[in-house]
Amino acid sequence: MSGLAELWRSDRVLRLAPTGAAACSALLPVAQVLLAFSYMDNDTRTGLWSLAATGAYLPLHLRHVWYAAHARRPPAGVWTFAVMAAVILGATPLAGNMWPRSYAALVVSALLVLPAPWSYLVYVTVAAAAAPIGYALGLPWTSAPWLLFSVLAGSAALLLLVWLPAALTRLRAARELLAQQAVAQERRRLDDDLRRSLGRALESIAARGEQAGRALESAAAHGEQAGCSPEPAAARGKQDGRAPEPVAARGEQAGGGKLGGAVPEGLPDELAALADDSRRTLADARQRVRGYRRPSLRAELETAATLLAAAGIETRLELPRGGVPDAIAPQSRAALRATVTRLLRTGAVPSCTITVTSTDGRLRLELRTGEATETIEMPA
């Protein structure tokens, strides 16, 4: 239940993060409108222009943020960015000397929508022009550096709010892809194993069964040919003054069987051996199925190493020369997964070495992360 609760919390974070990014992206434009009404040298006219321009460009900006928070590019994003830029730049002479603060939203949308290097060029150009434009609109020169800092800090904060849920979405997609690849790899391993072992045995049984079936059909055909002409034998018996000999009796005397002596020699033994081989193959199949239900130690180790590597942790897997067992105990598997989960949550782990050692016939699993080492005993 704890794993399901943790998964639910993780999914809830992924669902709420884009909404939070969009809500925070709307706070700065709202503050910009308030400054347009109240800051020095601004009046109601500049405030109304700022309100109208913000109402025009903000939906486009929030659309860019929403798509980027889901790790996607908005459809027709270049055109919506062009409209947004036209609104913001066109309102600059009318919306007051604090209006260049809205350039933060413009450069954020540029980085989210435009491809590189155009996005970087727009970011540097517009951010650098914020302070001179504010000064030209009547802002004191002492406040111009603060305006530049406001644009840079505001855009950086908004970008972090957008890129964080986008990174979480990409990480989740990468984990799902790794899980699918692990499942596909395990299916290929099972398919190869079954084809190499049971496949050959079943092909041999099928070939021997077909051969026995053809032998029985041939024997049946010979029996029918031997027993389909009783009249000539009866006529010869009458001519010789003897009673006619029954067909079945002649067949049994000739071959000792009901098929007129056409049964190949050794066929009953072959059928008995075929039945024994079928039973052994069935037992082998049941044993392998029971083994497949138990998780593979090697598969668990490779999955753990792949997940750690995907999270940016340099991972090395060291196995003994004699190999590892096919199965892993449930308690050892749970301990390994718990350790991997803890390492994935800890962002300060640069590297991890997973080592499997064998001492006196007992396996031991060690996970070394710098100076810390965690040991998992592997019961036989």
Coordinates of C-alpha atoms in Angstrom, one line a residue:
M1 CA 0.0 0.0 0.0
S2 CA 2.9 2.4 0.7
G3 CA 4.2 1.9 -2.8
L4 CA 0.8 2.7 -4.3
A5 CA 0.5 5.8 -2.0
E6 CA 3.9 7.0 -3.1
L7 CA 3.0 6.4 -6.8
W8 CA -0.2 8.4 -6.3
R9 CA 1.6 11.3 -4.7
S10 CA 4.1 11.3 -7.6
D11 CA 1.3 11.3 -10.2
R12 CA -0.4 14.1 -8.3
V13 CA 2.7 16.2 -8.3
L14 CA 3.0 15.7 -12.1
R15 CA -0.6 16.7 -12.6
L16 CA -0.4 19.8 -10.4
A17 CA 3.1 21.1 -11.4
P18 CA 2.0 22.5 -14.8
T19 CA -1.0 24.2 -13.2
G20 CA 1.3 25.7 -10.6
A21 CA 3.7 26.9 -13.2
A22 CA 0.9 28.6 -15.1
A23 CA -0.5 30.2 -12.0
C24 CA 3.0 31.6 -11.0
S25 CA 3.5 32.9 -14.5
A26 CA 0.3 35.0 -14.2
L27 CA 1.5 36.7 -11.0
L28 CA 4.2 38.8 -12.5
P29 CA 1.9 40.4 -15.2
V30 CA -0.6 41.1 -12.5
A31 CA 2.0 42.9 -10.5
Q32 CA 3.1 44.8 -13.6
V33 CA -0.5 46.1 -14.0
L34 CA -0.5 47.3 -10.4
L35 CA 2.8 49.1 -10.9
A36 CA 1.4 50.8 -14.1
F37 CA -1.3 52.4 -12.1
S38 CA 0.7 53.4 -9.0
Y39 CA 4.4 54.0 -10.0
M40 CA 5.7 57.5 -10.4
D41 CA 4.9 59.3 -13.6
N42 CA 2.2 56.8 -14.3
D43 CA -1.5 57.5 -14.3
T44 CA -4.8 55.9 -15.0
R45 CA -4.3 56.1 -18.8
T46 CA -1.0 54.1 -18.6
G47 CA -2.6 51.7 -16.2
L48 CA -5.5 51.0 -18.6
W49 CA -3.1 50.5 -21.5
S50 CA -1.1 48.1 -19.4
L51 CA -4.3 46.2 -18.4
A52 CA -5.5 45.9 -22.0
A53 CA -2.1 44.8 -23.3
T54 CA -1.7 42.2 -20.4
G55 CA -5.2 40.8 -21.2
A56 CA -4.2 40.4 -24.8
Y57 CA -0.8 38.7 -24.4
L58 CA -1.2 36.8 -21.2
P59 CA -3.4 34.0 -22.6
L60 CA -0.8 33.4 -25.3
H61 CA 2.0 33.4 -22.7
L62 CA 0.2 30.9 -20.4
R63 CA -0.5 28.7 -23.4
H64 CA 3.3 28.5 -24.0
V65 CA 4.0 27.8 -20.4
W66 CA 1.3 25.0 -20.2
Y67 CA 2.7 23.1 -23.2
A68 CA 6.3 23.5 -22.1
A69 CA 5.4 22.3 -18.6
H70 CA 4.1 19.1 -20.3
A71 CA 7.4 18.8 -22.2
R72 CA 5.8 19.7 -25.5
R73 CA 6.0 22.5 -28.0
P74 CA 2.7 24.4 -28.6
P75 CA 1.1 24.1 -32.1
A76 CA 1.8 27.2 -34.2
G77 CA 3.9 28.5 -31.3
V78 CA 6.0 30.8 -33.5
W79 CA 2.9 32.6 -34.7
T80 CA 1.5 33.0 -31.2
F81 CA 4.8 34.3 -30.0
A82 CA 4.9 36.8 -32.9
V83 CA 1.5 38.1 -31.8
M84 CA 2.6 38.2 -28.2
A85 CA 5.8 40.2 -29.1
A86 CA 3.8 42.6 -31.2
V87 CA 1.4 43.3 -28.3
I88 CA 4.1 43.8 -25.7
L89 CA 6.4 45.9 -27.9
G90 CA 3.6 47.9 -29.4
A91 CA 2.3 48.8 -25.9
T92 CA 5.7 49.9 -24.7
P93 CA 5.2 53.7 -25.4
L94 CA 1.7 53.7 -23.9
A95 CA 1.8 51.5 -20.8
G96 CA 4.2 53.4 -18.6
N97 CA 7.8 53.4 -17.7
M98 CA 7.5 50.1 -15.7
W99 CA 6.1 48.2 -18.7
P100 CA 9.5 46.8 -19.7
R101 CA 9.1 44.5 -16.8
S102 CA 6.7 42.5 -19.0
Y103 CA 9.7 41.7 -21.2
A104 CA 10.3 38.9 -18.7
A105 CA 7.3 37.0 -20.0
L106 CA 8.4 37.8 -23.6
V107 CA 11.9 36.3 -23.2
V108 CA 10.5 33.2 -21.3
S109 CA 8.1 32.5 -24.2
A110 CA 11.0 33.0 -26.6
L111 CA 13.0 30.3 -24.9
L112 CA 10.0 28.0 -24.7
V113 CA 8.8 28.4 -28.3
L114 CA 11.6 29.5 -30.6
P115 CA 14.4 27.1 -31.7
A116 CA 18.0 27.7 -30.8
P117 CA 19.9 29.9 -31.5
W118 CA 17.1 32.4 -32.2
S119 CA 15.6 31.9 -28.7
Y120 CA 19.0 32.9 -27.1
L121 CA 19.4 35.8 -29.4
V122 CA 15.9 37.2 -28.6
Y123 CA 16.5 36.6 -24.8
V124 CA 19.8 38.6 -24.8
T125 CA 18.5 41.4 -27.0
V126 CA 15.2 42.0 -25.3
A127 CA 16.7 41.7 -21.7
A128 CA 19.5 44.1 -22.6
A129 CA 17.0 46.6 -24.1
A130 CA 14.8 46.7 -21.0
A131 CA 16.9 49.2 -19.0
P132 CA 17.5 51.7 -21.8
I133 CA 13.8 51.6 -22.9
G134 CA 12.7 52.2 -19.3
Y135 CA 15.1 55.2 -19.0
A136 CA 13.7 56.5 -22.3
L137 CA 10.2 56.3 -20.9
G138 CA 11.1 58.5 -17.9
L139 CA 12.4 56.0 -15.4
P140 CA 15.2 57.4 -13.3
W141 CA 18.6 56.1 -14.4
T142 CA 19.2 54.8 -10.8
S143 CA 16.2 52.5 -11.3
A144 CA 17.3 51.2 -14.7
P145 CA 19.7 48.5 -13.3
W146 CA 16.9 47.4 -11.0
L147 CA 14.6 47.0 -14.0
L148 CA 17.2 44.9 -15.8
F149 CA 17.6 42.7 -12.7
S150 CA 13.9 42.4 -12.4
V151 CA 13.6 41.1 -16.0
L152 CA 16.5 38.6 -15.5
A153 CA 15.4 37.4 -12.1
G154 CA 11.7 37.1 -13.1
S155 CA 12.5 35.2 -16.3
A156 CA 14.9 32.8 -14.5
A157 CA 12.3 32.1 -11.8
L158 CA 9.6 31.4 -14.4
L159 CA 11.8 29.2 -16.5
L160 CA 12.7 27.1 -13.4
L161 CA 9.0 26.7 -12.6
V162 CA 8.3 25.5 -16.2
W163 CA 11.4 23.3 -16.7
L164 CA 10.9 21.4 -13.4
P165 CA 7.6 19.8 -14.3
A166 CA 8.9 19.3 -17.9
A167 CA 11.9 17.4 -16.5
L168 CA 9.6 15.3 -14.2
T169 CA 7.5 14.4 -17.3
R170 CA 10.5 13.4 -19.3
L171 CA 11.9 11.4 -16.4
R172 CA 8.6 9.5 -16.0
A173 CA 8.5 8.8 -19.8
A174 CA 12.1 7.6 -19.7
R175 CA 11.3 5.2 -16.8
E176 CA 8.3 3.9 -18.6
L177 CA 10.4 3.3 -21.7
L178 CA 13.0 1.5 -19.6
A179 CA 10.3 -0.7 -18.1
Q180 CA 9.0 -1.5 -21.6
Q181 CA 12.4 -2.3 -22.8
A182 CA 13.1 -4.6 -19.8
V183 CA 9.8 -6.4 -20.4
A184 CA 10.6 -6.8 -24.1
Q185 CA 14.1 -8.1 -23.3
E186 CA 12.7 -10.6 -20.8
R187 CA 10.2 -11.8 -23.4
R188 CA 13.0 -12.3 -25.9
R189 CA 15.0 -14.2 -23.4
L190 CA 12.1 -16.5 -22.5
D191 CA 11.3 -17.0 -26.2
D192 CA 14.9 -17.9 -27.0
D193 CA 15.0 -20.3 -24.0
L194 CA 11.8 -22.0 -25.0
R195 CA 12.8 -22.3 -28.6
R196 CA 16.2 -23.7 -27.7
S197 CA 14.9 -26.3 -25.2
L198 CA 11.3 -27.1 -25.5
G199 CA 11.1 -26.1 -29.2
R200 CA 13.6 -28.8 -30.3
A201 CA 11.9 -31.5 -28.1
L202 CA 8.5 -30.7 -29.5
E203 CA 9.7 -30.7 -33.1
S204 CA 11.3 -34.1 -32.5
I205 CA 8.1 -35.4 -30.9
A206 CA 6.0 -34.0 -33.8
A207 CA 8.3 -35.6 -36.4
R208 CA 8.3 -39.0 -34.7
G209 CA 4.5 -38.8 -34.3
E210 CA 4.1 -38.1 -38.0
Q211 CA 6.4 -41.0 -38.9
A212 CA 4.4 -43.3 -36.6
G213 CA 1.2 -42.1 -38.1
R214 CA 2.4 -42.8 -41.6
A215 CA 3.5 -46.3 -40.5
L216 CA 0.0 -47.0 -39.1
E217 CA -1.7 -45.7 -42.3
S218 CA 0.6 -48.0 -44.4
A219 CA -0.2 -51.0 -42.1
A220 CA -3.9 -50.3 -42.3
A221 CA -3.7 -50.1 -46.1
H222 CA -1.9 -53.4 -46.3
G223 CA -4.5 -55.0 -44.0
E224 CA -7.3 -53.8 -46.2
Q225 CA -5.7 -55.2 -49.2
A226 CA -5.1 -58.6 -47.5
G227 CA -8.7 -58.9 -46.3
C228 CA -10.7 -57.4 -49.2
S229 CA -10.9 -60.6 -51.4
P230 CA -12.5 -63.4 -49.4
E231 CA -14.5 -64.8 -52.4
P232 CA -11.6 -66.4 -54.3
A233 CA -10.4 -68.1 -51.2
A234 CA -13.9 -69.4 -50.4
A235 CA -14.3 -70.6 -54.0
R236 CA -11.0 -72.4 -53.9
G237 CA -12.1 -74.0 -50.7
K238 CA -15.3 -75.3 -52.3
Q239 CA -13.4 -76.6 -55.3
D240 CA -11.0 -78.4 -53.1
G241 CA -13.8 -79.9 -51.0
R242 CA -12.6 -78.0 -47.9
A243 CA -14.4 -75.4 -45.8
P244 CA -13.4 -71.8 -46.5
E245 CA -10.8 -70.3 -44.1
P246 CA -11.9 -67.2 -42.3
V247 CA -10.1 -64.0 -43.4
A248 CA -9.4 -62.9 -39.8
A249 CA -7.9 -66.3 -39.0
R250 CA -5.6 -66.1 -42.0
G251 CA -4.5 -62.6 -41.1
E252 CA -3.8 -63.6 -37.5
Q253 CA -1.9 -66.7 -38.6
A254 CA 0.1 -64.7 -41.1
G255 CA 1.1 -61.8 -39.1
G256 CA -0.2 -62.3 -35.5
G257 CA -2.3 -59.1 -35.7
K258 CA -5.5 -57.7 -37.0
L259 CA -3.8 -55.7 -39.8
G260 CA -2.9 -58.8 -41.8
G261 CA 0.8 -58.8 -40.8
A262 CA 1.5 -55.2 -42.1
V263 CA 2.4 -53.7 -38.7
P264 CA 6.1 -52.6 -38.9
E265 CA 8.4 -54.3 -36.5
G266 CA 9.2 -52.1 -33.4
L267 CA 6.3 -49.7 -33.9
P268 CA 4.8 -50.4 -30.5
D269 CA 8.1 -49.7 -28.8
E270 CA 8.5 -46.5 -30.8
L271 CA 5.0 -45.4 -29.7
A272 CA 5.8 -46.2 -26.0
A273 CA 9.1 -44.2 -26.2
L274 CA 7.2 -41.3 -27.9
A275 CA 4.7 -41.2 -25.0
D276 CA 7.6 -41.3 -22.5
D277 CA 9.3 -38.4 -24.2
S278 CA 6.1 -36.4 -24.3
R279 CA 5.6 -36.9 -20.6
R280 CA 9.2 -35.8 -19.9
T281 CA 8.8 -32.7 -22.2
L282 CA 5.6 -31.8 -20.3
A283 CA 7.4 -32.1 -17.0
D284 CA 10.2 -29.9 -18.3
A285 CA 7.8 -27.3 -19.5
R286 CA 6.0 -27.2 -16.1
Q287 CA 9.4 -26.8 -14.3
R288 CA 10.4 -24.0 -16.6
V289 CA 7.1 -22.2 -16.1
R290 CA 7.6 -22.4 -12.4
G291 CA 11.1 -21.0 -12.8
Y292 CA 9.8 -18.1 -15.0
R293 CA 7.4 -17.1 -12.3
R294 CA 10.4 -16.5 -10.0
P295 CA 12.2 -13.2 -10.8
S296 CA 15.7 -13.4 -12.3
L297 CA 18.5 -12.0 -10.2
R298 CA 20.5 -10.9 -13.3
A299 CA 17.4 -9.2 -14.7
E300 CA 16.8 -7.4 -11.4
L301 CA 20.5 -6.2 -11.3
E302 CA 20.5 -5.0 -14.9
T303 CA 17.2 -3.2 -14.3
A304 CA 18.6 -1.5 -11.2
A305 CA 21.8 -0.4 -13.1
T306 CA 19.8 0.9 -16.0
L307 CA 17.5 3.0 -13.8
L308 CA 20.4 4.5 -11.9
A309 CA 22.3 5.3 -15.1
A310 CA 19.2 6.9 -16.5
A311 CA 19.0 9.2 -13.4
G312 CA 22.6 10.4 -14.1
I313 CA 24.3 8.2 -11.6
E314 CA 27.4 6.5 -13.0
T315 CA 26.7 2.8 -12.3
R316 CA 29.0 -0.2 -12.6
L317 CA 27.8 -3.8 -12.2
E318 CA 30.3 -6.4 -11.1
L319 CA 29.3 -10.1 -11.2
P320 CA 31.3 -13.2 -10.1
R321 CA 33.0 -15.3 -12.8
G322 CA 30.9 -18.3 -11.9
G323 CA 27.7 -16.5 -12.7
V324 CA 24.7 -15.7 -10.5
P325 CA 21.6 -17.8 -9.6
D326 CA 18.6 -17.7 -11.8
A327 CA 16.2 -16.6 -9.0
I328 CA 16.3 -14.1 -6.2
A329 CA 14.5 -14.4 -2.9
P330 CA 11.5 -12.0 -2.4
Q331 CA 13.1 -10.3 0.6
S332 CA 16.3 -9.7 -1.3
R333 CA 14.5 -8.3 -4.2
A334 CA 12.5 -6.0 -2.0
A335 CA 15.7 -4.7 -0.3
L336 CA 17.4 -4.1 -3.6
R337 CA 14.4 -2.1 -5.0
A338 CA 14.2 -0.1 -1.8
T339 CA 17.8 0.8 -2.0
V340 CA 17.6 1.8 -5.7
T341 CA 14.5 3.9 -4.9
R342 CA 16.4 5.7 -2.1
L343 CA 19.4 6.4 -4.4
L344 CA 17.1 7.8 -7.1
R345 CA 15.5 10.2 -4.6
T346 CA 18.9 11.3 -3.4
G347 CA 20.3 13.8 -5.9
A348 CA 23.9 13.9 -4.4
V349 CA 25.0 10.4 -5.5
P350 CA 27.6 10.7 -8.2
S351 CA 28.3 7.0 -8.7
C352 CA 27.3 3.6 -7.6
T353 CA 29.0 0.2 -7.8
I354 CA 26.8 -3.0 -7.6
T355 CA 28.9 -6.0 -6.6
V356 CA 27.9 -9.6 -6.2
T357 CA 30.3 -11.7 -4.2
S358 CA 30.2 -15.4 -3.2
T359 CA 31.6 -16.5 0.2
D360 CA 31.3 -20.2 1.3
G361 CA 28.5 -20.8 -1.1
R362 CA 26.5 -17.7 0.0
L363 CA 26.0 -14.7 -2.2
R364 CA 26.2 -11.2 -0.9
L365 CA 25.1 -8.0 -2.8
E366 CA 26.9 -4.8 -2.1
L367 CA 26.0 -1.3 -3.3
R368 CA 28.8 1.2 -2.8
T369 CA 28.1 4.9 -3.2
G370 CA 31.3 6.8 -2.4
E371 CA 32.1 6.1 1.2
A372 CA 28.8 4.4 2.1
T373 CA 28.2 0.7 1.5
E374 CA 25.0 -1.2 1.8
T375 CA 25.0 -5.0 2.0
I376 CA 22.1 -7.3 1.1
E377 CA 22.4 -11.0 2.1
M378 CA 21.2 -13.4 -0.6
P379 CA 19.8 -16.6 1.1
A380 CA 20.2 -19.8 -0.7

